[in-house]
Structures are given as structure tokens and as C-alpha cells.
XYZ file of C-alpha atoms in Angstrom:
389
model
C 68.044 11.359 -32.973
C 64.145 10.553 -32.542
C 61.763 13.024 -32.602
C 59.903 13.884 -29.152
C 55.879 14.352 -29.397
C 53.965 14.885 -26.417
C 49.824 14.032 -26.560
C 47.338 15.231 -23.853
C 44.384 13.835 -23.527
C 41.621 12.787 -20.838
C 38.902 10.334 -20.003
C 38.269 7.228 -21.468
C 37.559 8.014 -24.805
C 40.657 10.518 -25.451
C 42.503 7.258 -24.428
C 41.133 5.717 -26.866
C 41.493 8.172 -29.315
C 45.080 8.606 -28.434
C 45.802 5.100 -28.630
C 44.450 4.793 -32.222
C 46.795 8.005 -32.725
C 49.954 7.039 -31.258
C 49.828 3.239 -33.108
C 49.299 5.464 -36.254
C 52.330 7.874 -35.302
C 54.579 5.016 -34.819
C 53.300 3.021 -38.034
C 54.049 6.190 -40.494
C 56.847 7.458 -38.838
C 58.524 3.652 -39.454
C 57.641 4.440 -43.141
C 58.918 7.179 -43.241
C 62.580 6.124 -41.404
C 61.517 8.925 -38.860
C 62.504 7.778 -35.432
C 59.988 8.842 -32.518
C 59.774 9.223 -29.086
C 56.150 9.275 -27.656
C 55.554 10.478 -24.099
C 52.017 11.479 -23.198
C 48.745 11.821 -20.614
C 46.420 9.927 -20.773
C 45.683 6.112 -20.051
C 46.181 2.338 -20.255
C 45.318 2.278 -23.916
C 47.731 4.892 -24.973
C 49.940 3.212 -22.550
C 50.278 -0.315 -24.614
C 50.341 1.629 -27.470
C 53.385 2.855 -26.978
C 53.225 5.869 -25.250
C 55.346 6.303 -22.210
C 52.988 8.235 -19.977
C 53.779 11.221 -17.835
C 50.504 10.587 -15.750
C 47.085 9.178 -15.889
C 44.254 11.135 -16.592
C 42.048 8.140 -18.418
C 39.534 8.453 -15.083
C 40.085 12.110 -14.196
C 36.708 14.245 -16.004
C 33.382 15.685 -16.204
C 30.917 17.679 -17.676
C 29.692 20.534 -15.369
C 30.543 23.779 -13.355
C 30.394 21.507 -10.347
C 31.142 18.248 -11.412
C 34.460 19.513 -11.925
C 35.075 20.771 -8.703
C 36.354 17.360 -7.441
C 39.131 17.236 -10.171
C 40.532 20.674 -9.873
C 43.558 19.660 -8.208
C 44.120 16.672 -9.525
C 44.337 17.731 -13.247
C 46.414 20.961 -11.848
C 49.050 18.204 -10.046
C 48.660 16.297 -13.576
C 49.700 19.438 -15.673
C 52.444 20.395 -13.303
C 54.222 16.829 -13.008
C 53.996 17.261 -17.389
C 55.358 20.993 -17.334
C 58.290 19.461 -15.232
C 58.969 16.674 -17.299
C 58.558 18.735 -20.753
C 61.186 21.141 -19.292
C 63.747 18.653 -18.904
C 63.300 17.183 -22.216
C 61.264 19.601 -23.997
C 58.760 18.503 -27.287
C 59.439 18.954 -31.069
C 55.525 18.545 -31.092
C 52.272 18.831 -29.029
C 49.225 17.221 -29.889
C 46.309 17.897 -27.502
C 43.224 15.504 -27.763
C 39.461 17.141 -27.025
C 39.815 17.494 -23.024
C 38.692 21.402 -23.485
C 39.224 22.962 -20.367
C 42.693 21.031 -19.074
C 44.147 21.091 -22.623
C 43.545 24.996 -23.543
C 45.460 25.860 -19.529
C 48.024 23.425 -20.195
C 48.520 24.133 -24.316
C 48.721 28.195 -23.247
C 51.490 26.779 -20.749
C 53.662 25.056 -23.268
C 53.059 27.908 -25.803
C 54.726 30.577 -23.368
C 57.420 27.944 -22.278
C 57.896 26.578 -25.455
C 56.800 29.441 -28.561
C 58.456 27.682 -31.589
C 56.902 24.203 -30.717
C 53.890 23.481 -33.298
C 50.448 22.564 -31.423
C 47.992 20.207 -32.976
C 44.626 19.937 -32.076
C 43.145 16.817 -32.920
C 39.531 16.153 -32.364
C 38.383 19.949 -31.353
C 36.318 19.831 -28.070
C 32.282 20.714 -28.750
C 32.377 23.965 -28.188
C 30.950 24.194 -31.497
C 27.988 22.507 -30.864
C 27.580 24.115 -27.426
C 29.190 27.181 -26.915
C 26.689 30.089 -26.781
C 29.755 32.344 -27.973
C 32.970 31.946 -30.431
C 35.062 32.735 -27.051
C 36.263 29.301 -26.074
C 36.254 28.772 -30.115
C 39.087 31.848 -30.530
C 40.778 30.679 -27.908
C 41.856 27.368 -29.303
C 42.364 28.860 -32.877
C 44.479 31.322 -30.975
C 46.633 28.187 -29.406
C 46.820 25.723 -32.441
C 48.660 25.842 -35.167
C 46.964 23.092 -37.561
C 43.817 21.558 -36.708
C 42.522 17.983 -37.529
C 38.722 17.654 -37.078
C 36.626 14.783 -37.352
C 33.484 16.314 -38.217
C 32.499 18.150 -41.440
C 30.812 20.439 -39.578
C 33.755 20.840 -37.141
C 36.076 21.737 -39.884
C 33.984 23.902 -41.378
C 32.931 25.978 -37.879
C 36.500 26.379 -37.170
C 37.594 27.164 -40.507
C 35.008 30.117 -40.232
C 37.160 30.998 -37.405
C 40.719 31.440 -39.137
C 42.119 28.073 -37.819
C 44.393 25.709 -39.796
C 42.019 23.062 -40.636
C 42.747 19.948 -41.604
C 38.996 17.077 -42.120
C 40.892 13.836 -41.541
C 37.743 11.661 -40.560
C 36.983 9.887 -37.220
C 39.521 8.045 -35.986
C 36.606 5.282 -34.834
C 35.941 4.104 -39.004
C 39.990 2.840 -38.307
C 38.649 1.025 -34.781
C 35.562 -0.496 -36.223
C 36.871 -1.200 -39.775
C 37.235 -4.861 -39.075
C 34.265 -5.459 -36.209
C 32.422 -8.235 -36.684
C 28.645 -8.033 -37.676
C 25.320 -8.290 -35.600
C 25.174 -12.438 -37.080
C 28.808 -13.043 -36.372
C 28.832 -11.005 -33.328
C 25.711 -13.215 -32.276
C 27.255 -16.499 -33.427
C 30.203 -16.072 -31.674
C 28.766 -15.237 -27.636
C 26.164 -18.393 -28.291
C 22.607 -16.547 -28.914
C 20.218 -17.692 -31.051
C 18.089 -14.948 -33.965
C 15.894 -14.432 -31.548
C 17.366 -14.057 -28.308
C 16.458 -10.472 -26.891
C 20.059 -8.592 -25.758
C 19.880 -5.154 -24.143
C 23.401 -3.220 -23.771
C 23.526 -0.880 -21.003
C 26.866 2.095 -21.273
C 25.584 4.254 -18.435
C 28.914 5.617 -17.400
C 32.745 6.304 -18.031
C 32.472 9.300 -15.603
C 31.817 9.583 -11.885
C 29.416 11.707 -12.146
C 27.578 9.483 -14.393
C 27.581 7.277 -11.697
C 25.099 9.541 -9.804
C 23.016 11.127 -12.724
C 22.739 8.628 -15.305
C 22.951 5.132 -13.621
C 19.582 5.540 -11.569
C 17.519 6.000 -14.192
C 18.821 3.584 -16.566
C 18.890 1.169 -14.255
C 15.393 1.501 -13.520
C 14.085 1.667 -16.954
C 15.964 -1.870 -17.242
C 14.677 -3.159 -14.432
C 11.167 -2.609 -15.899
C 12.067 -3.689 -19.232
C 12.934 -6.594 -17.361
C 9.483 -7.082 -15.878
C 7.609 -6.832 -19.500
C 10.518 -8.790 -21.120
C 11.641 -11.465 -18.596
C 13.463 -13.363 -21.570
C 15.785 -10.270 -21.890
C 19.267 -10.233 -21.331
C 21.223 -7.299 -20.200
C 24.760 -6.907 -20.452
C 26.547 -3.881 -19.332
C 30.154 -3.229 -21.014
C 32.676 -1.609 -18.564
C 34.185 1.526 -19.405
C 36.666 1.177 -16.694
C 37.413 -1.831 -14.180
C 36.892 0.898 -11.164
C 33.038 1.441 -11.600
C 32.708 -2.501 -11.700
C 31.895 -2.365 -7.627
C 29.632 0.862 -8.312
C 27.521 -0.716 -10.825
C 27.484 -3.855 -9.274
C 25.327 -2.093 -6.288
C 23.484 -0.068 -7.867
C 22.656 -3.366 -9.734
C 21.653 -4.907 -6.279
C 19.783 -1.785 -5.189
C 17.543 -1.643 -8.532
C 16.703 -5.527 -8.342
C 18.183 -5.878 -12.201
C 19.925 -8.987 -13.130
C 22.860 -7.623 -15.741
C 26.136 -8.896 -16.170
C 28.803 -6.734 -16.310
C 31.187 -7.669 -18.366
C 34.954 -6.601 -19.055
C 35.995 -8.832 -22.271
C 34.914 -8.897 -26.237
C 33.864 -5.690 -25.910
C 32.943 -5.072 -29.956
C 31.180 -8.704 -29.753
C 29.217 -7.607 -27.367
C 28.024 -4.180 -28.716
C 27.344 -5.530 -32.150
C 25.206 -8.722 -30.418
C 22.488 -6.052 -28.816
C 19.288 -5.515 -30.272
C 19.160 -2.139 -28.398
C 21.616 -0.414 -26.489
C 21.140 2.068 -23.992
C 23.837 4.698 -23.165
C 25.235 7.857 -21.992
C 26.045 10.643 -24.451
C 29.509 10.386 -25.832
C 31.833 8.186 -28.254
C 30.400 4.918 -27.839
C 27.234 6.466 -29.869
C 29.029 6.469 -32.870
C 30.656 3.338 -32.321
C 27.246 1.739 -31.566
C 26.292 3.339 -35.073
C 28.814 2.041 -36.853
C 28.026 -1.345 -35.723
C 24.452 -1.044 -36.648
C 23.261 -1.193 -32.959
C 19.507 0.661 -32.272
C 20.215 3.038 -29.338
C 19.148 5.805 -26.551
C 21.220 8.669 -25.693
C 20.776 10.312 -22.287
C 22.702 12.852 -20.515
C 21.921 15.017 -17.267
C 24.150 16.653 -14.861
C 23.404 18.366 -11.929
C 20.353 20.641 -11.765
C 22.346 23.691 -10.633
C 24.641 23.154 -13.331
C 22.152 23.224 -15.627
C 20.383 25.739 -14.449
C 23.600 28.254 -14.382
C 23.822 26.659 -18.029
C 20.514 27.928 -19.563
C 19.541 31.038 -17.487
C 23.277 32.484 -16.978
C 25.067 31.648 -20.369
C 22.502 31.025 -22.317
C 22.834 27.388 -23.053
C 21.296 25.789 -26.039
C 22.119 22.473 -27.923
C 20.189 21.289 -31.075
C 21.838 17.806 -30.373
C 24.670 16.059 -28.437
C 25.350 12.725 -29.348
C 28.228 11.859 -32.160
C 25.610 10.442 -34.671
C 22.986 13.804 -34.736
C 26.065 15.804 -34.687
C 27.389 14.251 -38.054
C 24.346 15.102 -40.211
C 23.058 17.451 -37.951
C 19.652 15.548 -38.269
C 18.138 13.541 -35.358
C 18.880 9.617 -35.883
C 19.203 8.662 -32.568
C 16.047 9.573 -29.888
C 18.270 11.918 -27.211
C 17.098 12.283 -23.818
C 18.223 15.379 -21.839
C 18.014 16.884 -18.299
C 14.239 16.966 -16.803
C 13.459 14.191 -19.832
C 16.054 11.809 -18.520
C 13.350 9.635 -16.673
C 12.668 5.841 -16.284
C 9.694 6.147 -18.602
C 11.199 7.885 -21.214
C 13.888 5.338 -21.759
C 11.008 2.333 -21.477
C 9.349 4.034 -24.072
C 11.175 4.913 -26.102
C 13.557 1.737 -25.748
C 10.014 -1.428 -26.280
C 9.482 1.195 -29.162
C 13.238 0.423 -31.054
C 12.695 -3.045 -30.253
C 9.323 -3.888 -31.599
C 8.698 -1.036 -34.404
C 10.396 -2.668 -36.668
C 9.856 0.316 -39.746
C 11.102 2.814 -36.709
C 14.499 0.204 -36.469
C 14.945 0.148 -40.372
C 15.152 3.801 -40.652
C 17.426 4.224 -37.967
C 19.831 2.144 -39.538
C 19.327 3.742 -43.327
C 20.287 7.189 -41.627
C 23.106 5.001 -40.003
C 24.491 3.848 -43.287
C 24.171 7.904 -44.664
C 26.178 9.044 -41.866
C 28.771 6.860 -42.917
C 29.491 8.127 -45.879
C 30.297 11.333 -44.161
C 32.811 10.453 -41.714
C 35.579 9.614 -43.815
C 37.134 6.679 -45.469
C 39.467 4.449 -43.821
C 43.144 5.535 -42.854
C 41.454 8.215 -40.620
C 44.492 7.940 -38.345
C 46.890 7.260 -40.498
C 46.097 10.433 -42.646
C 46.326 12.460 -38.683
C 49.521 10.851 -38.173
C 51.432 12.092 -41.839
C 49.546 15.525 -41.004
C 51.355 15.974 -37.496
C 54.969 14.410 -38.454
C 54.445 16.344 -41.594
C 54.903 19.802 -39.308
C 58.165 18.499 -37.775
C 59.800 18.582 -41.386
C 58.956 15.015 -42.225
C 58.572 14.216 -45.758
């Protein structure tokens, strides 16, 4: 009789993440002789990784008070068709994926429907970075029963905090184990040494759409002015922003193409890559790409943020957060502006000692995000807690 695991996750990079996880489940549980059954949330990734999904939740997020008004009741109808479907054939395992706020109201569900099920978290929200108290910190301890974290400093917060913690790596040293380098990369997509390629990852949220987009786009279009030779390319995060971008391309006078295939080629082609906080940070690390990190949200939310609950963050992107040390220049709030990112951007392009040490502190961060197997070591954890050898 196969064993039943359920994964929740959200956004684009928990489907991601939980794709590289439920390929590794699978892959050791074969080893093993463990059959498995794999039903989840999340997206197309997990999806045609095996997963049989319960509902999609790959475009439903934010980051915000009220940004994430609009999803409300969609991730409540989300976590209400899973209840139902857990209930009828009910989990040997959880495993909830970052996602903070959906995965701590629907993890507290399955915990009082379901109190002898184990619950994995795997790849702790950043509430440790962010959080100006240990409440949202206790409450996950309170829910999990083993927890795998990616960072050092991740295990070590939580650890602090009387969790169950397991430091298996990041799952993206696994993903990027076997991308191709900037010459290959470059080979490959037909540009020559010297051809000038700026990436642009402004969004995999909607409300990135409104906050982040404008001024990117802007700074680009100047770049564009002082570097007419420049090509930008702009890598989609999901097929449904391809319309958005394309007018705000339009409305900024830019000429980018956006671009929905060899994603990795791409990424490791750029000279410079400009992007939203998140995931693809590391990834652009790990392919030795110079980069920008912005992030802004609405001014009320930030507000609320800083004056109400006392909101401070020493960094934000996946790169500072690993050594704690600023490698990447990170633009936030009020300092998200079209000059800032032309700055700072003709300054990683043409300082040349500024590029070089960017990518030494690249190659240091490496050594502390784990080895590869990042996912494989995850998987033997979790089927490890169902009695597995």
C-alpha cells in the first residue's frame, strides 16, 4: 500500500521548490522499495513532477497587509477544497513549503483534524530575517515536527527556538548543478564576448506588476539611451504577466524581448541582471550573474510596517541573507527609483574591480549552502519519519 504525502506550497518559487522536492521523494522512495502517493498545492512544475494537485496556488501571493487583500478568498477556497480532499483520504505526511501565512492556517487545520500525522517544514518562511518578534517564529515550531532549513542561519535561529532542525542545503545547488556557464550560455543563444545583455526579473507577483515594473522599466529604458547596443531580455516567471509586461513595455518606449524558453541560458548569458527580491537572486548567484535587488510594496503597507510593528531588515535578498554580508547592492522602498537602478546598474557593468568582487563573495557563499543532493538528503529526512529505513 503506498504511502500518501501531501505538500503545500505557493507562488512560483514554492513550485519550484516543490517540484525539485517531489522528483527527489519519488527518486528515494524507488530506492528504498517505498511506494508513494503524492498529492499536493501548488503548480505546473510540481504538477509534471508528479504530483497530483489538489489546486493551484503557483499565481495566488504577495507580500503586504494589503496586497493580500485580493487573495483572501481565494487561498481560503484553496485550503477548503484540500481539507475536503485530505478527509477523504487522509495523509501519512505533510510537508508545507515557505508560504507563511496560508501554510501556518492550513498546517494548524490538519494538526487538529489529523494529530498523529508528522508535519515537515521545509524551507522556513523569513520570519527570521523579518519578524520584529519570535511570535510567528513559535508558532511554526509549535506546528512542525522536524524542520529542514536551507540557511545556516535559518537552522540555527530556529534551533534557538526548540524546533527539530534539520540544515539540508538549498534545494537550488540540485537545480543549477549542471547549468551551463556565462561562455557556453553565450555560445549557445549566438552573442559574441562583447555583446552587452541586460536581464530584467521584475515580477512573479501581481503586485510586482504595479510596484516594481515602473521603475525598472524606466531605468532600462535609459540604460537603453546611454547603451543603444544593449540588449534586454526579460525571462517570464509566468505565461499570464506576458500581456502585462508587454504594455508596460509599450508604455516605457523599451525594446525587450520577453522570452518564455532556455530560461538558465538566458540568465547565465547576462552581463547584469536586474530583479525583484526573491529566489531567482540566488539562482542568478549561482550562475555568476552581476545583479540589483529591488523590492517596494505599497506605501501604507510600509508605513504600518515600520511605525506600527516595528519593521526592520538588515537585508532581503537570498545571497546577503546567506553570509549575512551585503554582496548584492539592495534597493528598498523610497530608494526603489529609476536612478538608483541606472546607477547603480552602468556601475556593475563598467567597474570591472566592483564586478570581480561580487563574484569572489559569490563563490564564498557557495561554500555555505550545501553540497549537492540538497533534495535528495530532504527527501530520506521526510520518508525517514513515516518509518522508512
Amino acid at each position: 500500500m503506498s504511502q500518501r504525502i501531501f505538500v503545500s506550497t505557493g507562488e512560483v518559487s514554492g513550485d519550484l521548490q516543490g517540484a525539485l522536492l517531489v522528483e527527489a521523494l519519488y527518486r528515494v522512495s524507488r530506492q528504498q522499495g517505498t511506494p508513494l502517493e503524492i498529492v499536493a498545492l501548488g503548480g505546473d512544475r510540481m504538477a509534471a513532477a508528479g504530483a497530483t494537485l489538489l489546486a493551484q496556488t503557483s499565481g495566488i501571493g504577495s507580500v503586504g497587509l494589503l496586497e493580500s487583500l485580493p487573495f483572501l478568498l481565494p487561498t481560503l477556497w484553496v485550503q477548503r477544497q484540500a481539507l475536503k480532499a485530505l478527509r477523504s483520504h487522509p495523509p501519512d505526511l505533510v510537508v508545507l513549503i515557505d508560504y507563511m501565512g496560508p501554510n501556518l492556517g492550513l498546517g494548524n487545520a490538519i494538526k487538529r483534524e489529523f494529530p498523529q500525522v508528522p508535519i515537515v517544514y521545509y524551507i522556513a518562511p523569513q520570519t527570521w530575517v523579518w519578524s520584529p518578534s519570535d511570535r510567528d517564529a513559535l508558532r511554526l515550531v509549535s506546528l512542525c515536527d522536524r524542520l529542514l532549513a536551507i540557511f545556516p542561519e535559518e537552522a540555527r535561529y530556529f534551533r534557538e527556538r526548540g524546533a527539530n532542525v534539520t540544515w539540508v542545503g538549498h534545494p537550488l545547488v540540485d537545480r543549477l548543478a549542471q547549468a551551463p556557464d556565462r561562455h557556453s550560455a553565450r555560445e549557445s543563444l549566438n552573442l559574441a564576448d562583447d555583446d552587452i545583455v541586460i536581464a530584467l526579473l521584475p515580477a512573479s507577483r501581481h503586485q510586482e506588476l504595479k510596484y516594481l515594473v515602473p521603475p525598472i522599466f524606466a531605468a532600462a529604458r535609459e540604460l537603453q539611451d546611454k547603451l543603444p547596443q544593449a540588449q534586454f531580455w526579460i525571462p517570464l516567471s509566468l505565461d499570464i504577466y506576458r500581456d502585462a509586461l508587454q504594455q508596460a513595455l509599450n508604455a516605457a518606449g523599451l525594446r525587450a524581448d520577453i522570452t518564455g524558453d532556455r530560461r538558465l541560458e538566458r540568465l547565465a548569458a547576462a552581463d547584469l541582471a536586474i530583479s525583484k527580491s526573491g529566489t531567482v537572486n540566488l539562482e542568478l548567484a549561482l550562475l555568476n550573474v552581476p545583479q540589483i535587488a529591488v523590492y517596494a510594496v505599497h506605501p501604507l503597507t510600509a508605513g504600518f510596517a515600520r511605525r506600527v510593528l516595528d519593521f526592520k531588515i538588515e537585508f532581503m535578498s537570498p545571497p546577503n541573507l546567506v553570509t549575512m554580508t551585503a554582496i548584492i547592492p539592495e534597493l528598498m522602498q523610497e530608494a526603489v527609483t529609476s536612478d538608483n537602478i541606472v546607477q547603480e546598474a552602468l556601475s556593475l557593468l563598467f567597474d570591472h574591480q566592483r564586478r570581480d568582487t561580487m563574484q569572489h563573495q559569490y563563490a564564498q557563499m557557495r561554500q555555505q549552502i550545501g553540497e549537492v543532493g540538497v533534495c535528495d538528503r530532504a527527501a530520506s529526512e521526510i520518508l525517514a519519519l513515516l518509518g522508512g529505513p
